[in-house]
Each structure stands twice: as structure tokens, then as C-alpha cells.
């Protein structure tokens, strides 16, 4: 195919394109995959259009806009032509596109749950459930939970190149079936049966990367724009095998002497080559999903105004469409969308299923008739059983064979959801020769097995899928799409963006600690602090303890900020966007400048006005100790946030931990006054090491090296330290510093482990 152009310069432009393409063809394949020809406008008003060779990874915004406009003037109609042109180009050189067939046989899923009044989320029930859980673990009590059957002996086949609708009333098990097929089931559920992709079970590949599960819950960072959200998803999910397929395509075309359509060639290269910011592909998804009017608007959340609920639902869908998955399980993607928008999105999904041979299962609650007609197959669930699975055009025939008919003015989807209901079934009975009787779901299931569609389905299931015919690139076997370094860079960039968008919080914390430092300087002012008496030592000790408190409590907002991020993290962790360490490490690293700044402000404002031990070395040592305390506290709050997962619970955990650390820290209760059976707790309290570090730095200075009165007792500084049960040698300062950073490392490791293994509440 060749680009047809208008205007007097048509022949000159065509010749220019030919010359530039010939230059690109002489490049090695790895370089050719990055080079394309696009049209650029020059002159007044952009009247002169010239073909230009560009690096598709570095295309200018106006070039991307012009390329997309040339291919998708009207997305609703032009997208199908674009996909068919791409598919025709691939087929012309004999490249096979990966196809995936999903089978499930005798699949049953059970769970345990409280029923009746015990299931209500009251304080009493929560307490009883917690006590019962502990007693069950130690074997002193059996569980009072009831076994609930979610799916019961369901079997079926989801074929590629066909759009499948999953339909059923609420509570029928649709979400559980989709999660089971996507390999995302909760490990607490009891699962029996078999699920295979092209004959391979889940132990032979990574289902979470081979398929994409789109949840009915819209979980996104409210601070990020639509484009930023989709770009992060694309960056983490990568391009899969598409780049290798494109390289092979270019090699075969060069061998065969085929010259492609230059617009389509540039589009395929720009949307396939892995880059840091895959903007053109993101622009394509945005245009197809109708998000171009809000592309630079923040997504928003409960505290921040953003896009509408329907737009947020489309962002959730687009987030997974940016990846390379060949199988999609979509759960209630039409919530909040009008029927026209739902139709357009489902029509686009039908195009990629039919033209690009992808496998799609979409769960909808009440699709409009025109949307229902887009689907090729339907799986009808009721009471955890499959009532019908097969072509949509035969579903009414099956129910008519059972004595039920859909009224002319009734939508087929509404009829199918109501015909198995005991409440509504009567209204669809049309067999006048027999009196109506309620037909239970089990009878529908048995009848379907003897229906000719059901017979063909179960006959096909009896013959195993031929593994030998599986495309090598169909199943993903690597856990993550990109390298560890790229995962870290992506998460680091997002965390930095999140901090900038929430800069008011960090500004407030800085101002808060500055105000507290000025208050401390005014209360513990130098003129009222005698450094040669025990009374003065007590005052200086109080000033040091006040500084330690300021640093410890300044980081408490981190608990709320951590719990706010967790829903998005758990979703993306389970979808294998990135591992736990890639999420946690940027948070830790970016907290270091914050700690340096806040500890520095406190030290600068308080140290000399209060009159701590003079000397730059002593000042820097106190700053180092406060920095270590601040880092330790932030790490503790991050760990508490994940451990609690809910802000109230996490705050309770952190507050209790601080209470224990303070009581055992050696200042409120001296070391010698702590009961012997709990004195070991003194040595595992981070507050103890922080208090010792700043106290040793102050009271071992030479100005405190004077006797008490005329006695030969130790100096005032050592006497004060001994009175409070603290250590009296300089080496304990460095031991305390090492211990503080050791606790920081420990809490960060626990933070990562909690992120990795805990589930979302």
C-alpha cells in the first residue's frame, strides 16, 4: 500500500518518500525498527507538507498528532481499517500471531465465611472473630465459619478471535470465575479442577502476565493525570514479544521487496519499540477510549477532584490495554458509562479480538441490546453453575426448548438474567400444553449437556489441546516484563512525582518542626541554662529529650500517606507490574533528603540558641543522631502502615510501638528502675539508642567535666548519665548511631516483607 496525497506536490512528495525509505532499508534491522517516515508541516499555516525520516522514540508532539489524525480521523470507523491494514501486512509475509485458548474443566471453588448476624461488621463480631482466629491457630477452637460454594463443577472453553460475554445475576460467581481464569484467586479459597492455556497449566507459565484481569474497582493514584497513569502502566508492562515480531516482519519485507504504507509503518514502530515514555501508543489508547478531553486531568480520589466515574472506569480498562497481554478478563467495565460509550468500547474490543486474534471475556451486568449483539459467545452463570455456553445466536433456542421464550420487547440480556430466577421465571413460560412449574438451575445445567451446543462443547473438552501447536510467544514465562533497574526507575519516577504533587504535606511538616524548634529555643534559652550544675544538666537533658520527641513525632503523617498508596500497590503487585522492593526502595531513598532537611532545621534552630556543647564536631554529631532517629521513625511508620493497612489500625500499631519504646527508652524510666524480667527490652528500644547518642554527645563534653562541689565523685556529666542509667563512654555514641541505622534497615526490610506477603484488607 502507498500513501495517497492531495495537492500539486504529490509526485515530488512520493519521490521524496521513496528516497528516504531506500535510505532506511540500508540500515541494520535493529536500527530500522526505530526509524520511520512521517509527514511534517512547514511554512505559514503549515501549508507545506514534507516527508521526513524520524526516530520513532523521539517524535515531537505535533508529529504524533499529525500521524494519529492521518490514521484515525474518525476513531469509531477508522480503527477497524487500521487494524485490518496491520493484520494484512503481518499475514502478507507469513508471520503467525500468537493465539491462546483457555479451558476450564470440573472447576469448583469453595470459601469459608461467617453468615447471619455474625457476618455483620460490628465491634463485638470483629473482637470475637479475632479471638476465634487466634484460638484456631493454637488448636483450642474450631472455626465457626460456614463453607460457601461459589462455583460448582463448571467446564468450558474460551476461544481466541471471539468476543465472549459473561452474564449472570449478582452473586452468581462471575468475578470468581474471571479471577480463577486469570490466576488471581485468593489462596484461602479451596479450588479443584483444571485450568489450562493452550493445554498448559499454571505451573508452566505466568498467568498474571499472559492474561490481564481488569477489576470492577477503579484504583489509581489520584495525584497522577490520565496520561501519566497509562504511561506508568505501559512502562511496567512492557511490549512483550511485539518488538521481536516487528523485527522479523521488517526482515521478511526487505527480503520480499515489499514497501509498506509509511503511516502504518511509523505507527507500528512507534507503538512497538520499548521506550521510557510510550506516548504514541498511549495517545492511541486514549483516542480509542475517548479520554482525549481529560488526558491531562488528574484522576482524583476522595480528597482531590478529578475525572468522572465513567472516565475513571475507562482509565482502568486502558491501563491493561497498554500491555502486551493476549487474554483479557474484564469485570463490569461498563459501570458508570452510558450505553453509547459502552457500545463504542465493546466494539473496539471486538475489533481487536476478531482482527488480532485475542481472547476476551467481558462481564457486564445489563448490556443494552445493541451491545449484546456485538458478542460472539456467551457464558451464562447462575448459582455458581454454567447454564449455557456457546454462540449468542443459539441461546434463545436453548431456553425455548425448555419452555421459556423472550418477549419481543424484552432485551435478551435481561431475559437471560431473569429466566433462572424463581421470582421472574413464571413470566417467560410459553408452553401452553404444559402447566408451569419452576425449573431449577440444576435442571437447566443437565438440559444443556444434552443440547447439541453442549454436546459439541463437552466432546471438544474430551480431546486435550495439542500443546505442540502453541505459538512460542503465546505464554509468558518471565515474572516481570522489564529489568530490575527499569522497574526501579519507573517506581522512583512515580514516587518523585507523587511527592511533588503532595508537596504541601512536606512543606507543612517542615514548617511544623521549625515552629517547634523555635518554641524549644525560647523555652530552653541559653541565659537560663547553667552548664556547671546538676540542675542545669537536668534542663539540658530535658531539652535533648524534647528534640528527640520532635523528630520522632514529625513523621507520623507517613502512616496516612502509606495507607493511601496501598490499594493501588496491592492491585499492581498482584498484576505483576513490579515487586515489593521496587515500590519500597524509592520511598526509603526519597525520605533521606526529607530527613536531612528536617533534622538540619531542628539542629540549626535549637543547637546554639539553647547552648548545647560548643564546637562544630559536637553539632554535626547531634545532627547525625537526629537524622538517624528521624530515618528510624519513618521506617517504623511505613512498616506500621502496611501492617495495619487501614489508617486507624496502623496509627494504633505505631502509637503502641512508640509507647513501648519510650517506656523502655531509659529517660522516662531509668534503666536501673526497669524490672529485671523486662530489662532486655531496654536494649531493643530504638529510642534508647537515640537518647544515649544525643546525651553522650552533650554530657561528655569538657564543660561538663567538673566535680560536683568538692567531692571526688565523677564529673557532673558522667554523674547525670549514670543517674539516668545511660552509658558513659564515647564509643557508645557510635554504637547507638550504628544501632539506629540498623533499626532503620530492619524496619525497611520488614516493610518490604509485609508488602510482599500481606493481602489487602
XYZ file of C-alpha atoms in Angstrom:
761
model
C 0.000 0.000 0.000
C 1.178 3.552 -0.734
C 0.060 6.788 0.827
C -2.286 8.761 -1.423
C -1.797 12.501 -1.085
C -3.510 15.586 -2.397
C -2.136 18.783 -3.832
C 0.221 19.865 -6.593
C 3.334 18.413 -4.893
C 2.033 14.822 -4.873
C 4.676 13.343 -7.172
C 7.554 15.225 -5.512
C 6.439 14.072 -2.069
C 6.140 10.464 -3.283
C 9.625 10.546 -4.776
C 10.999 12.047 -1.556
C 9.375 9.258 0.443
C 10.858 6.608 -1.835
C 14.360 8.023 -1.425
C 14.092 8.262 2.317
C 12.669 4.736 2.561
C 15.549 3.408 0.477
C 17.952 5.013 2.963
C 16.132 3.369 5.875
C 16.201 -0.030 4.144
C 20.002 0.064 4.053
C 20.163 0.213 7.871
C 20.529 -2.899 10.087
C 17.234 -4.319 11.318
C 17.799 -3.176 14.924
C 18.172 0.420 13.673
C 15.425 0.186 11.055
C 12.909 -0.719 13.764
C 13.477 2.745 15.243
C 13.266 4.726 12.011
C 10.099 5.792 10.223
C 8.816 8.336 7.710
C 6.246 10.879 8.839
C 4.818 13.987 7.269
C 5.815 17.365 8.686
C 4.172 20.679 8.013
C 6.242 23.756 7.226
C 5.577 27.286 6.104
C 2.831 29.684 7.070
C -0.176 27.860 8.425
C 1.537 24.519 7.816
C 0.712 24.600 4.132
C 3.845 22.725 3.015
C 3.883 19.008 3.863
C 7.244 17.227 3.596
C 8.075 13.556 4.347
C 10.829 13.362 6.982
C 12.795 10.475 8.464
C 12.425 10.399 12.279
C 13.465 8.307 15.250
C 10.109 6.964 16.438
C 11.324 7.048 20.064
C 11.828 10.811 19.907
C 8.888 12.018 17.837
C 7.677 15.538 18.528
C 4.161 16.039 19.838
C 2.909 17.679 16.656
C 4.285 14.771 14.591
C 2.411 12.274 16.752
C -0.790 14.271 16.479
C -0.474 14.504 12.701
C 0.263 10.767 12.369
C -2.709 9.759 14.503
C -5.015 12.163 12.675
C -3.968 10.699 9.339
C -4.825 7.183 10.554
C -7.772 7.853 12.882
C -9.788 10.775 11.593
C -12.934 9.098 12.964
C -11.834 6.515 15.574
C -15.206 4.726 15.576
C -14.757 3.691 11.938
C -11.081 4.179 11.069
C -9.712 1.972 13.850
C -11.020 -1.181 12.211
C -9.380 -0.176 8.911
C -6.092 0.466 10.722
C -6.149 -2.910 12.470
C -7.019 -4.709 9.227
C -4.157 -2.952 7.429
C -1.742 -4.020 10.188
C -3.033 -7.605 10.089
C -2.811 -7.701 6.280
C 0.813 -6.532 6.492
C 1.650 -9.287 9.008
C -0.145 -12.022 7.025
C 1.486 -10.974 3.753
C 4.914 -12.149 4.959
C 3.571 -15.286 6.644
C 4.060 -14.359 10.324
C 1.716 -16.166 12.726
C 0.121 -14.174 15.542
C 0.007 -15.940 18.932
C -3.419 -17.326 19.875
C -4.472 -18.580 23.299
C -7.359 -20.918 24.059
C -8.428 -21.065 27.710
C -10.055 -24.220 29.048
C -11.503 -25.000 32.457
C -12.782 -28.425 33.440
C -14.675 -29.552 36.545
C -13.787 -26.282 38.254
C -15.196 -25.935 41.761
C -14.371 -23.175 44.228
C -15.354 -23.018 47.892
C -14.723 -20.485 50.617
C -15.406 -20.079 54.316
C -17.335 -17.114 55.662
C -19.451 -16.060 58.603
C -23.182 -15.984 57.876
C -26.161 -14.393 59.558
C -25.673 -11.852 62.349
C -22.074 -12.979 62.814
C -21.219 -11.563 59.369
C -22.152 -8.017 60.357
C -19.111 -5.715 60.816
C -19.795 -4.793 64.450
C -17.209 -4.244 67.175
C -18.383 -7.345 69.034
C -18.201 -9.540 65.926
C -14.763 -8.214 64.997
C -13.491 -8.970 68.506
C -14.999 -12.463 68.524
C -13.599 -13.181 65.062
C -10.109 -12.109 66.122
C -10.222 -14.225 69.309
C -11.572 -17.196 67.409
C -8.827 -16.849 64.800
C -6.118 -16.941 67.475
C -7.716 -19.925 69.224
C -7.971 -21.758 65.893
C -4.273 -21.213 65.183
C -3.231 -22.729 68.524
C -5.760 -25.547 68.144
C -8.086 -24.665 71.045
C -11.189 -23.963 68.966
C -12.723 -24.910 65.637
C -13.867 -22.342 63.116
C -17.486 -21.146 63.248
C -17.370 -20.196 59.577
C -19.713 -21.804 57.068
C -18.498 -23.327 53.806
C -19.870 -21.382 50.839
C -19.857 -22.951 47.362
C -19.018 -20.232 44.849
C -18.561 -22.272 41.655
C -19.751 -25.846 41.276
C -18.271 -28.195 38.676
C -18.135 -25.730 35.774
C -16.445 -26.537 32.471
C -15.962 -24.580 29.295
C -13.719 -23.204 26.558
C -12.877 -19.577 25.829
C -11.700 -19.362 22.243
C -9.450 -16.754 20.635
C -10.772 -14.429 17.917
C -14.206 -14.439 19.558
C -15.715 -11.942 21.965
C -17.274 -13.722 24.955
C -19.880 -12.224 27.284
C -20.043 -13.439 30.890
C -23.564 -12.885 32.122
C -25.335 -13.687 35.337
C -27.205 -12.138 38.260
C -25.247 -10.641 41.188
C -23.723 -13.333 43.385
C -23.613 -15.932 40.627
C -19.804 -16.206 40.724
C -18.782 -14.099 37.712
C -15.903 -12.280 39.435
C -14.621 -15.510 40.987
C -14.618 -17.259 37.602
C -12.736 -14.383 35.961
C -10.158 -14.302 38.748
C -9.744 -18.067 38.581
C -9.103 -17.964 34.831
C -6.633 -15.091 35.306
C -4.747 -16.904 38.098
C -5.669 -14.294 40.710
C -7.746 -16.285 43.178
C -7.340 -15.777 46.906
C -5.165 -18.538 48.328
C -7.648 -19.088 51.159
C -10.203 -20.461 48.695
C -10.409 -24.186 48.090
C -10.056 -24.889 44.375
C -10.483 -28.150 42.494
C -10.498 -28.805 38.772
C -8.195 -27.783 35.960
C -7.487 -24.539 34.097
C -5.201 -24.531 31.062
C -3.953 -22.072 28.464
C -3.292 -23.899 25.179
C -3.073 -27.120 27.187
C -0.507 -25.727 29.679
C -1.409 -25.486 33.370
C -0.419 -22.558 35.602
C 2.839 -24.209 36.711
C 4.245 -23.991 33.170
C 3.923 -20.219 32.650
C 2.996 -16.960 34.405
C -0.796 -16.498 34.034
C -0.794 -12.997 35.568
C 1.373 -11.760 32.702
C -0.094 -13.889 29.939
C -3.550 -12.576 30.753
C -4.848 -9.273 32.070
C -7.580 -9.058 34.692
C -9.463 -5.751 34.756
C -11.171 -5.275 38.108
C -14.511 -3.609 38.664
C -12.812 -1.398 41.254
C -11.093 1.733 39.935
C -7.868 2.003 41.934
C -5.438 4.697 40.798
C -3.159 7.371 42.234
C -5.440 10.384 42.446
C -2.488 12.758 42.041
C -1.489 11.437 38.598
C -3.050 12.529 35.332
C -4.720 10.127 32.907
C -1.672 10.165 30.630
C 0.767 9.626 33.496
C -1.295 6.694 34.804
C -1.332 4.972 31.424
C 2.336 5.730 30.733
C 3.368 4.152 34.037
C 1.332 1.060 33.213
C 2.863 0.799 29.744
C 6.346 1.277 31.166
C 5.925 -1.539 33.710
C 4.087 -3.987 31.440
C 6.477 -3.558 28.518
C 5.844 -4.587 24.917
C 6.312 -8.339 25.232
C 7.182 -10.152 22.020
C 5.842 -7.403 19.737
C 9.254 -5.855 19.106
C 10.763 -9.194 18.065
C 7.788 -9.813 15.785
C 8.257 -6.369 14.197
C 11.962 -7.038 13.585
C 11.095 -10.321 11.875
C 8.420 -8.530 9.844
C 10.939 -5.955 8.609
C 13.458 -8.655 7.669
C 10.891 -10.599 5.639
C 9.573 -7.481 3.918
C 13.090 -6.461 2.905
C 13.763 -9.938 1.526
C 10.488 -9.906 -0.430
C 10.977 -6.327 -1.642
C 7.717 -5.156 -0.070
C 7.287 -1.438 0.632
C 4.648 -0.853 3.365
C 2.296 2.037 3.920
C 4.570 4.623 5.533
C 1.987 5.913 8.004
C 1.176 2.400 9.204
C 4.874 1.528 9.349
C 5.661 4.561 11.515
C 2.656 3.800 13.725
C 3.659 0.159 14.266
C 7.240 1.101 15.078
C 6.300 3.930 17.437
C 3.813 1.756 19.322
C 6.010 -1.341 19.493
C 9.515 -0.173 20.348
C 10.087 -0.181 24.118
C 10.775 3.355 25.356
C 10.670 5.226 28.644
C 7.577 7.174 27.555
C 5.486 5.217 25.052
C 3.495 8.320 24.204
C 2.178 7.407 20.756
C 0.657 4.134 21.905
C -0.777 5.918 24.940
C -2.253 8.564 22.623
C -3.795 5.768 20.550
C -5.428 4.103 23.575
C -6.605 7.493 24.846
C -8.182 8.295 21.498
C -9.882 4.919 21.174
C -11.328 5.104 24.714
C -12.487 8.706 24.309
C -10.231 10.050 27.056
C -8.647 12.842 24.996
C -10.780 15.506 26.670
C -9.308 14.682 30.099
C -5.839 13.423 29.189
C -4.026 15.992 31.348
C -6.530 15.988 34.216
C -5.640 14.262 37.472
C -7.572 11.057 38.113
C -8.688 12.276 41.544
C -9.822 10.486 44.684
C -11.883 11.091 47.817
C -9.800 14.164 48.719
C -8.989 15.516 45.271
C -11.339 16.467 42.472
C -10.562 14.721 39.193
C -12.168 12.953 36.274
C -15.687 11.492 36.325
C -16.563 7.968 37.381
C -17.125 6.845 33.793
C -13.788 8.268 32.684
C -12.092 6.586 35.627
C -13.610 3.274 34.534
C -12.137 3.786 31.051
C -8.724 4.550 32.596
C -8.933 1.216 34.431
C -9.590 -0.541 31.134
C -6.898 1.418 29.286
C -4.348 0.660 31.998
C -4.307 -3.017 30.994
C -4.803 -2.457 27.272
C -1.422 -0.703 27.197
C 0.289 -4.005 27.969
C 1.136 -6.964 25.716
C -1.393 -9.460 27.132
C -3.237 -11.673 24.645
C -6.035 -12.699 27.028
C -8.304 -10.232 28.805
C -10.783 -10.882 31.598
C -12.831 -7.739 32.167
C -15.115 -7.408 35.180
C -18.012 -4.926 34.976
C -16.207 -2.444 32.718
C -19.425 -0.576 31.867
C -20.217 0.719 35.369
C -20.717 4.480 35.179
C -20.735 4.531 31.370
C -23.656 5.472 29.167
C -24.874 2.894 26.636
C -23.301 4.728 23.679
C -19.815 4.801 25.235
C -20.136 1.166 26.332
C -21.057 0.204 22.780
C -18.039 2.024 21.329
C -15.604 0.414 23.779
C -17.020 -3.087 23.333
C -16.979 -2.587 19.553
C -13.275 -1.703 19.755
C -12.625 -4.792 21.876
C -14.482 -6.870 19.295
C -12.203 -5.499 16.588
C -9.002 -6.477 18.409
C -10.483 -9.904 19.177
C -11.503 -10.629 15.584
C -8.617 -8.979 13.734
C -5.683 -9.551 16.128
C -6.862 -12.991 17.351
C -7.014 -12.016 21.011
C -9.079 -13.776 23.677
C -11.572 -11.628 25.595
C -14.157 -12.392 28.265
C -16.212 -9.419 29.406
C -18.591 -9.440 32.348
C -21.485 -6.990 32.043
C -24.483 -6.623 34.323
C -27.201 -5.310 31.991
C -25.840 -4.685 28.495
C -28.039 -2.819 26.036
C -29.395 -4.891 23.093
C -27.009 -3.279 20.597
C -24.056 -4.049 22.877
C -25.237 -7.613 23.456
C -25.369 -8.189 19.693
C -21.619 -7.454 19.421
C -20.703 -10.619 21.309
C -19.949 -13.902 19.559
C -20.281 -16.240 22.561
C -21.957 -16.105 25.933
C -21.358 -17.831 29.264
C -24.462 -17.689 31.443
C -23.870 -18.245 35.156
C -26.457 -18.771 37.854
C -25.992 -20.026 41.414
C -22.381 -20.915 40.669
C -23.228 -23.136 37.690
C -22.934 -22.614 33.944
C -26.406 -22.738 32.459
C -25.307 -22.118 28.865
C -22.067 -21.567 26.972
C -21.934 -21.142 23.253
C -22.847 -18.808 20.385
C -25.179 -15.955 21.289
C -27.457 -16.710 18.337
C -28.372 -20.105 19.824
C -29.037 -19.140 23.428
C -32.726 -18.282 22.934
C -33.214 -21.556 21.061
C -31.947 -23.446 24.105
C -34.383 -21.757 26.501
C -37.263 -22.194 24.072
C -36.522 -25.922 24.145
C -37.024 -25.668 27.912
C -40.380 -23.898 27.544
C -39.269 -20.271 28.032
C -39.410 -17.520 25.437
C -38.046 -13.988 25.427
C -40.807 -11.410 24.744
C -40.332 -9.301 21.621
C -39.765 -6.056 23.510
C -37.545 -7.588 26.135
C -33.776 -7.313 25.893
C -32.102 -10.688 25.523
C -29.575 -9.958 28.272
C -32.320 -9.008 30.748
C -34.275 -12.123 29.845
C -31.268 -14.388 30.411
C -30.613 -12.974 33.867
C -34.225 -13.342 34.952
C -35.227 -16.666 33.414
C -33.338 -18.690 36.029
C -34.796 -16.679 38.906
C -37.603 -18.220 40.938
C -39.213 -14.791 41.169
C -39.319 -13.921 37.444
C -39.272 -17.280 35.662
C -43.050 -17.607 35.533
C -43.447 -14.570 33.233
C -41.465 -16.223 30.423
C -43.261 -19.591 30.305
C -44.906 -20.014 26.892
C -45.618 -23.740 26.523
C -49.399 -23.794 26.649
C -49.557 -27.570 26.516
C -47.960 -27.945 29.951
C -48.683 -26.239 33.249
C -45.846 -24.056 34.518
C -43.517 -25.483 37.112
C -40.362 -23.936 38.490
C -37.291 -25.194 36.641
C -34.255 -25.104 38.968
C -30.777 -24.194 37.785
C -29.591 -27.809 38.094
C -32.210 -28.864 35.543
C -31.054 -26.182 33.100
C -27.476 -27.418 33.532
C -28.486 -31.027 32.815
C -30.536 -29.980 29.806
C -27.634 -28.009 28.347
C -25.416 -31.095 28.433
C -27.941 -32.876 26.183
C -28.467 -29.790 23.959
C -26.468 -30.016 20.712
C -24.327 -26.962 21.601
C -23.494 -28.527 24.969
C -22.724 -31.891 23.381
C -20.243 -30.292 20.983
C -18.611 -28.369 23.851
C -18.102 -31.400 26.088
C -16.976 -33.505 23.145
C -14.265 -30.945 22.430
C -13.255 -30.897 26.103
C -12.743 -34.658 25.984
C -9.950 -34.168 23.462
C -6.895 -32.486 25.054
C -5.476 -29.381 23.411
C -2.431 -30.075 21.259
C 0.432 -28.356 23.092
C 2.651 -28.711 20.039
C 0.602 -26.129 18.173
C 1.190 -23.405 20.762
C 2.966 -20.328 19.414
C 6.347 -19.862 21.172
C 5.437 -16.289 22.135
C 1.914 -17.069 23.357
C 2.702 -17.806 27.012
C 4.821 -15.569 29.244
C 7.405 -17.323 31.384
C 9.207 -14.321 32.889
C 7.705 -12.922 36.075
C 8.263 -9.257 35.196
C 8.264 -7.565 31.817
C 11.341 -5.357 32.210
C 14.670 -5.441 34.049
C 15.025 -4.762 37.769
C 16.791 -1.489 37.050
C 13.969 -0.273 34.784
C 11.382 -1.327 37.373
C 13.232 0.683 39.993
C 13.491 3.709 37.693
C 9.779 3.595 36.869
C 8.735 3.362 40.524
C 11.264 6.008 41.556
C 9.944 8.440 38.927
C 6.360 7.838 40.055
C 7.232 8.299 43.744
C 9.064 11.543 42.961
C 6.033 12.759 41.005
C 3.764 11.779 43.904
C 5.924 13.738 46.357
C 5.849 16.830 44.147
C 2.054 16.661 43.839
C 1.810 16.337 47.644
C 4.496 18.904 48.390
C 2.125 20.838 50.678
C 2.352 17.969 53.192
C 6.135 18.116 53.296
C 6.115 21.914 53.462
C 3.700 21.721 56.395
C 5.903 19.165 58.192
C 8.954 21.375 57.673
C 7.162 24.455 58.971
C 5.848 22.442 61.908
C 9.278 21.242 63.001
C 10.681 24.765 62.530
C 7.976 26.207 64.811
C 8.575 23.515 67.413
C 12.318 24.214 67.220
C 11.744 27.938 67.835
C 9.483 27.134 70.790
C 12.186 24.883 72.219
C 14.779 27.639 71.757
C 12.575 30.105 73.627
C 11.766 27.714 76.491
C 15.294 26.345 76.941
C 17.026 29.655 76.260
C 20.777 29.818 76.937
C 20.573 32.517 79.665
C 18.517 30.200 81.903
C 20.660 27.089 81.417
C 23.590 26.615 83.831
C 26.087 24.091 82.490
C 28.091 23.631 85.696
C 25.346 22.284 87.995
C 23.242 19.141 88.251
C 20.082 21.273 87.937
C 21.396 22.600 84.642
C 22.222 19.089 83.484
C 18.600 18.071 84.067
C 17.418 21.044 81.985
C 19.766 20.174 79.139
C 18.598 16.573 79.346
C 15.015 17.776 79.035
C 15.925 19.905 76.004
C 17.554 16.902 74.348
C 14.510 14.717 75.083
C 12.233 17.417 73.623
C 14.318 17.458 70.417
C 14.114 13.672 70.185
C 10.329 13.835 70.561
C 10.029 16.442 67.814
C 11.934 14.276 65.378
C 10.046 11.098 66.280
C 6.541 12.527 66.009
C 7.244 14.656 62.943
C 6.991 11.592 60.705
C 3.532 10.430 61.827
C 1.808 11.696 58.617
C 3.757 8.995 56.785
C 1.270 6.456 58.161
C -1.663 8.074 56.368
C 0.344 8.580 53.176
C 1.445 4.943 53.191
C -2.063 3.545 53.707
C -3.357 5.787 50.900
C -0.978 4.158 48.417
C -1.634 0.561 49.431
C -4.824 -0.206 47.421
C -3.065 0.728 44.171
C 0.080 -1.120 45.241
C -1.746 -4.363 46.033
C -3.565 -4.244 42.705
C -0.389 -3.656 40.712
C 1.637 -6.132 42.767
C -0.879 -8.893 42.030
C -0.848 -7.953 38.330
C 2.969 -8.248 38.396
C 3.659 -4.642 37.487
C 6.602 -4.639 39.900
C 7.865 -6.433 43.047
C 7.526 -5.120 46.593
C 11.132 -3.904 46.815
C 10.706 -1.701 43.725
C 7.836 0.075 45.495
C 9.532 0.347 48.901
C 13.067 1.321 47.914
C 12.151 4.675 46.263
C 10.082 5.600 49.316
C 13.099 4.974 51.534
C 15.606 6.761 49.287
C 13.397 9.810 48.772
C 12.810 10.057 52.517
C 16.549 10.642 53.091
C 16.603 14.262 51.760
C 13.456 14.969 53.796
C 15.146 13.638 56.949
C 18.297 15.635 56.248
C 16.318 18.829 55.800
C 14.035 18.431 58.816
C 16.806 17.210 61.141
C 19.022 20.027 59.900
C 16.369 22.682 60.543
C 15.828 21.399 64.084
C 19.575 21.301 64.784
C 20.302 24.741 63.345
C 17.455 26.483 65.169
C 17.969 24.824 68.566
C 21.629 23.934 68.973
C 23.351 27.279 69.612
C 20.361 29.297 70.977
C 19.833 26.649 73.667
C 23.554 26.468 74.279
C 24.449 22.857 73.713
C 28.126 21.832 73.855
C 30.067 24.246 71.637
C 32.078 23.064 68.674
C 31.287 22.119 65.083
C 32.085 18.464 65.713
C 29.530 18.209 68.545
C 26.943 19.995 66.394
C 27.460 17.602 63.493
C 27.330 14.588 65.787
C 23.984 15.706 67.237
C 22.699 16.333 63.712
C 23.764 12.808 62.709
C 21.983 11.333 65.733
C 18.757 13.247 64.996
C 18.956 12.208 61.351
C 19.286 8.559 62.404
C 16.307 8.889 64.762
C 14.213 10.511 62.016
C 15.081 7.800 59.485
C 14.313 5.075 62.012
C 10.917 6.604 62.814
C 9.937 6.975 59.129
C 10.849 3.334 58.503
C 8.787 2.314 61.539
C 5.753 4.290 60.314
C 5.998 2.784 56.816
C 6.079 -0.713 58.311
C 3.165 0.072 60.654
C 1.170 1.442 57.699
C 1.462 -1.822 55.780
C 0.955 -3.951 58.874
C -2.324 -2.182 59.674
C -3.310 -1.408 56.048
C -6.070 0.826 57.430
C -5.077 4.226 58.760
C -6.794 3.866 62.149
C -5.305 0.424 62.786
C -1.872 1.450 61.520
C -1.840 4.554 63.721
C -2.783 2.400 66.722
C 0.072 -0.007 65.983
C 2.603 2.817 65.599
C 1.409 4.619 68.730
C 1.627 1.443 70.802
C 5.133 0.768 69.482
C 6.210 4.316 70.410
C 4.716 3.912 73.870
C 6.737 0.737 74.464
C 9.897 2.298 73.037
C 9.552 5.399 75.238
C 8.863 3.465 78.434
C 11.853 1.218 77.786
C 13.980 4.037 76.382
C 15.753 4.899 79.624
C 14.661 8.534 80.086
C 11.114 8.312 81.435
C 12.081 5.232 83.449
C 15.817 4.885 84.166
C 17.494 1.640 83.165
C 18.046 0.590 86.789
C 14.358 1.132 87.608
C 13.107 -1.194 84.862
C 12.068 -4.586 86.277
C 14.746 -7.204 85.733
C 12.437 -9.546 83.806
C 11.792 -6.883 81.153
C 15.171 -5.139 81.163
C 16.120 -6.867 77.900
C 13.529 -4.592 76.300
C 15.817 -1.648 77.076
C 18.351 -2.935 74.562
C 15.825 -3.401 71.746
C 14.283 0.065 72.093
C 15.390 2.405 69.266
C 14.534 5.378 71.493
C 17.184 4.211 73.984
C 19.898 4.403 71.345
C 18.724 7.786 70.140
C 18.589 9.161 73.685
C 22.030 7.778 74.514
C 23.581 9.181 71.334
C 22.460 12.778 71.887
C 23.072 12.635 75.673
C 26.585 11.188 75.366
C 27.423 13.780 72.705
C 26.394 16.561 75.106
C 27.463 15.406 78.574
C 30.876 14.022 77.703
C 31.964 17.454 76.505
C 34.730 19.023 78.582
C 32.494 21.738 80.015
C 30.642 19.030 81.966
C 33.924 17.551 83.131
C 33.927 19.153 86.604
C 33.307 17.591 90.033
C 30.121 18.022 91.996
C 31.057 20.551 94.687
C 34.276 19.489 96.486
C 33.652 15.748 96.185
C 35.822 13.288 94.336
C 32.786 11.754 92.662
C 32.597 11.554 88.855
C 32.064 14.724 86.882
C 28.649 16.326 86.536
C 28.197 14.958 83.003
C 29.015 11.375 83.929
C 27.000 11.632 87.154
C 23.921 12.745 85.201
C 24.319 9.939 82.653
C 24.712 7.362 85.438
C 21.719 8.790 87.279
C 19.562 8.193 84.190
C 21.099 4.754 83.586
C 22.815 5.822 80.351
C 26.216 4.786 79.088
C 29.258 6.905 79.881
C 31.823 6.247 77.154
C 32.262 7.847 73.735
C 32.177 4.517 71.955
C 28.526 4.123 72.920
C 27.723 7.151 70.789
C 28.889 5.270 67.690
C 27.275 2.047 68.881
C 24.000 3.966 69.176
C 24.366 5.510 65.695
C 25.020 2.089 64.152
C 22.037 0.678 66.084
C 19.726 3.473 64.826
C 20.635 2.826 61.200
C 20.384 -0.901 61.904
C 16.796 -0.404 63.107
C 16.162 1.706 60.021
C 17.358 -1.145 57.827
C 15.368 -3.696 59.853
C 12.097 -1.768 59.624
C 12.586 -1.230 55.883
C 13.190 -4.947 55.384
C 10.049 -5.700 57.388
C 8.257 -3.080 55.294
C 9.260 -4.918 52.099
C 8.334 -8.338 53.504
C 4.932 -7.050 54.638
C 4.336 -5.560 51.185
C 5.275 -8.856 49.583
C 3.207 -11.256 51.684
C 0.263 -9.389 53.205
C -3.062 -9.084 51.435
C -5.239 -6.038 51.015
C -7.900 -5.606 53.686
